[in-house]
Coordinates of C-alpha atoms and ligand atoms in Angstrom, one line a residue:
M237 CA 73.9 -80.9 -76.9
K238 CA 76.1 -78.4 -78.6
R239 CA 76.5 -80.8 -81.2
S240 CA 72.5 -81.5 -81.6
I241 CA 71.9 -77.1 -81.4
S242 CA 73.8 -76.9 -84.2
G243 CA 72.6 -80.0 -86.2
L244 CA 69.2 -78.5 -85.6
A245 CA 69.9 -74.9 -86.7
L246 CA 71.4 -76.4 -89.8
A247 CA 68.4 -77.8 -90.0
L248 CA 66.2 -75.1 -89.9
L249 CA 68.8 -72.8 -92.0
G250 CA 67.9 -75.9 -94.8
G251 CA 64.6 -75.6 -94.4
F252 CA 64.6 -71.9 -95.1
L253 CA 66.9 -72.1 -98.2
L254 CA 64.3 -74.5 -99.1
C255 CA 61.4 -71.9 -98.9
G256 CA 63.6 -69.1 -100.3
Q257 CA 63.6 -71.5 -103.8
V258 CA 60.2 -72.0 -103.4
L259 CA 59.2 -68.8 -103.1
A260 CA 61.4 -67.7 -105.5
A261 CA 59.5 -69.2 -108.2
D262 CA 56.0 -67.4 -108.1
A263 CA 56.3 -65.0 -105.3
T264 CA 53.9 -64.4 -104.0
Q265 CA 50.6 -66.0 -102.7
K266 CA 47.4 -64.9 -104.1
I267 CA 43.9 -65.4 -102.9
I268 CA 41.0 -65.7 -104.8
R269 CA 38.2 -64.6 -102.3
N270 CA 34.7 -66.4 -102.6
G271 CA 32.6 -64.1 -104.3
E272 CA 34.8 -62.3 -106.4
Q273 CA 34.4 -64.3 -109.7
A274 CA 30.7 -64.2 -111.2
A275 CA 29.2 -67.7 -111.9
V276 CA 27.9 -68.6 -115.2
K277 CA 24.7 -70.4 -116.4
G278 CA 25.6 -73.8 -118.2
S279 CA 24.5 -73.4 -122.2
P280 CA 22.0 -75.2 -123.6
E281 CA 23.7 -76.2 -126.3
I282 CA 26.1 -78.2 -123.7
F283 CA 24.1 -78.8 -121.3
T284 CA 20.6 -79.9 -120.2
G285 CA 18.4 -79.3 -117.3
N286 CA 19.8 -75.8 -115.2
V287 CA 23.8 -76.1 -114.4
R288 CA 25.6 -73.3 -113.0
I289 CA 29.3 -73.0 -113.4
E290 CA 31.7 -70.7 -110.5
P291 CA 34.9 -70.8 -111.5
L292 CA 37.7 -70.8 -109.0
Y293 CA 40.7 -70.3 -110.5
P294 CA 42.7 -69.9 -114.0
A295 CA 45.6 -71.8 -114.8
N296 CA 48.5 -69.7 -114.1
N297 CA 52.2 -69.2 -115.2
A298 CA 53.2 -73.0 -114.9
M299 CA 50.0 -74.6 -114.0
V300 CA 48.2 -75.4 -116.5
S301 CA 45.3 -76.9 -115.3
S302 CA 41.9 -74.7 -113.9
G303 CA 39.6 -75.7 -111.8
G304 CA 35.9 -75.1 -111.2
Q305 CA 32.7 -75.6 -109.4
V306 CA 30.0 -76.9 -111.2
T307 CA 26.2 -77.5 -109.8
F308 CA 23.6 -79.5 -111.8
E309 CA 19.9 -79.6 -110.4
P310 CA 18.0 -83.1 -110.0
G311 CA 17.9 -84.6 -114.1
A312 CA 20.2 -81.8 -115.6
R313 CA 23.7 -83.5 -117.3
S314 CA 26.5 -82.8 -119.8
N315 CA 26.5 -83.6 -123.3
W316 CA 28.4 -86.1 -123.9
H317 CA 32.5 -84.6 -124.6
T318 CA 36.0 -85.7 -123.8
H319 CA 38.9 -83.6 -122.0
P320 CA 42.5 -83.7 -124.2
V321 CA 44.3 -83.6 -121.2
G322 CA 41.9 -85.3 -119.3
Q323 CA 39.7 -84.3 -116.2
V324 CA 39.2 -85.2 -112.1
L325 CA 36.1 -85.0 -110.7
I326 CA 35.6 -84.2 -107.1
V327 CA 32.1 -84.7 -105.4
T328 CA 31.2 -82.5 -103.1
S329 CA 27.3 -82.8 -102.4
G330 CA 24.2 -84.8 -103.8
V331 CA 23.6 -87.3 -105.5
G332 CA 24.8 -87.4 -109.0
R333 CA 25.4 -90.0 -111.9
V334 CA 28.6 -90.6 -114.5
G335 CA 28.2 -91.7 -117.8
E336 CA 31.1 -93.9 -120.1
W337 CA 30.3 -94.6 -123.8
G338 CA 29.4 -98.5 -123.9
K339 CA 29.9 -98.8 -120.3
P340 CA 26.5 -99.0 -117.4
V341 CA 25.4 -95.2 -115.4
Q342 CA 27.3 -94.9 -112.7
E343 CA 25.6 -93.3 -109.5
I344 CA 28.5 -90.4 -107.7
R345 CA 28.4 -89.1 -104.0
P346 CA 30.1 -86.7 -102.1
G347 CA 33.2 -87.6 -101.5
D348 CA 33.9 -89.6 -104.1
V349 CA 36.6 -88.9 -107.3
I350 CA 36.3 -89.3 -110.0
I351 CA 39.6 -89.5 -113.5
C352 CA 38.7 -89.3 -116.7
P353 CA 41.2 -90.6 -119.0
V354 CA 42.4 -88.1 -121.9
G355 CA 39.9 -88.5 -125.0
V356 CA 37.2 -90.9 -123.5
K357 CA 34.0 -89.8 -124.1
H358 CA 31.8 -89.9 -121.3
W359 CA 29.3 -87.0 -119.2
H360 CA 28.3 -86.1 -116.1
G361 CA 25.0 -84.6 -113.8
A362 CA 22.4 -85.0 -111.2
A363 CA 20.8 -87.8 -109.8
P364 CA 17.3 -87.2 -110.7
N365 CA 16.2 -86.3 -107.4
S366 CA 18.9 -85.2 -105.9
H367 CA 21.2 -82.0 -106.6
M368 CA 25.0 -83.0 -107.3
T369 CA 27.8 -79.9 -107.6
H370 CA 31.2 -80.9 -108.2
I371 CA 34.3 -79.7 -107.9
S372 CA 36.4 -79.9 -111.6
I373 CA 39.7 -79.6 -112.2
C374 CA 41.3 -80.3 -116.2
E375 CA 44.6 -79.4 -117.9
E376 CA 44.8 -76.8 -120.8
K377 CA 46.3 -79.2 -123.9
E378 CA 46.4 -75.0 -125.9
P379 CA 45.4 -72.2 -124.0
S380 CA 41.5 -72.7 -122.6
K381 CA 41.4 -75.6 -124.7
V382 CA 40.5 -78.6 -121.9
V383 CA 36.6 -79.8 -123.6
E384 CA 35.3 -81.4 -126.7
W385 CA 31.6 -81.0 -127.0
L386 CA 29.8 -83.5 -128.8
E387 CA 25.9 -84.3 -128.7
K388 CA 23.3 -84.7 -126.2
V389 CA 22.6 -87.5 -123.2
T390 CA 19.3 -88.8 -124.3
D391 CA 16.6 -90.0 -121.4
E392 CA 17.3 -93.5 -122.3
Q393 CA 20.8 -92.7 -121.7
Y394 CA 20.8 -90.7 -118.8
E395 CA 18.3 -93.7 -117.2
G396 CA 20.6 -96.5 -118.0
R397 CA 18.5 -98.3 -120.5
Ligands
MN567 MN1 33.9 -84.4 -118.3

């Protein structure tokens, strides 16, 4: 019994030491409060239709990813584009569409996770009769460089024709 108690104490101590090491790298947690960061309207040069971009978190310290929440109104979509380090999309509400160059348009729904590989030309947006909101996570190749914007997605491309 005595032996198992000292074993537990050792395990706990080990746990604290491990926590100490993890915390030493970045001493204080930061909470970015909901509503603290202003939303921006998607520029008509890189989006078709109404799009709202809400920043979630910037790249910081050793982390080179940044996140944002993007809401597309029905029919709205991004231009064609590529990502220098890829992108992950997590659909949180509505019904949307994603297109990849030379491939059929696909419908996306809440809970779907879309992984866009490095340099693959694609677009994302809402379905014609529904809004779509996704969280977007990108990594930076160089500071603030997460996307290369290309031409607009035509109605024919959006409809998959
Ligand atoms: Mn993308």
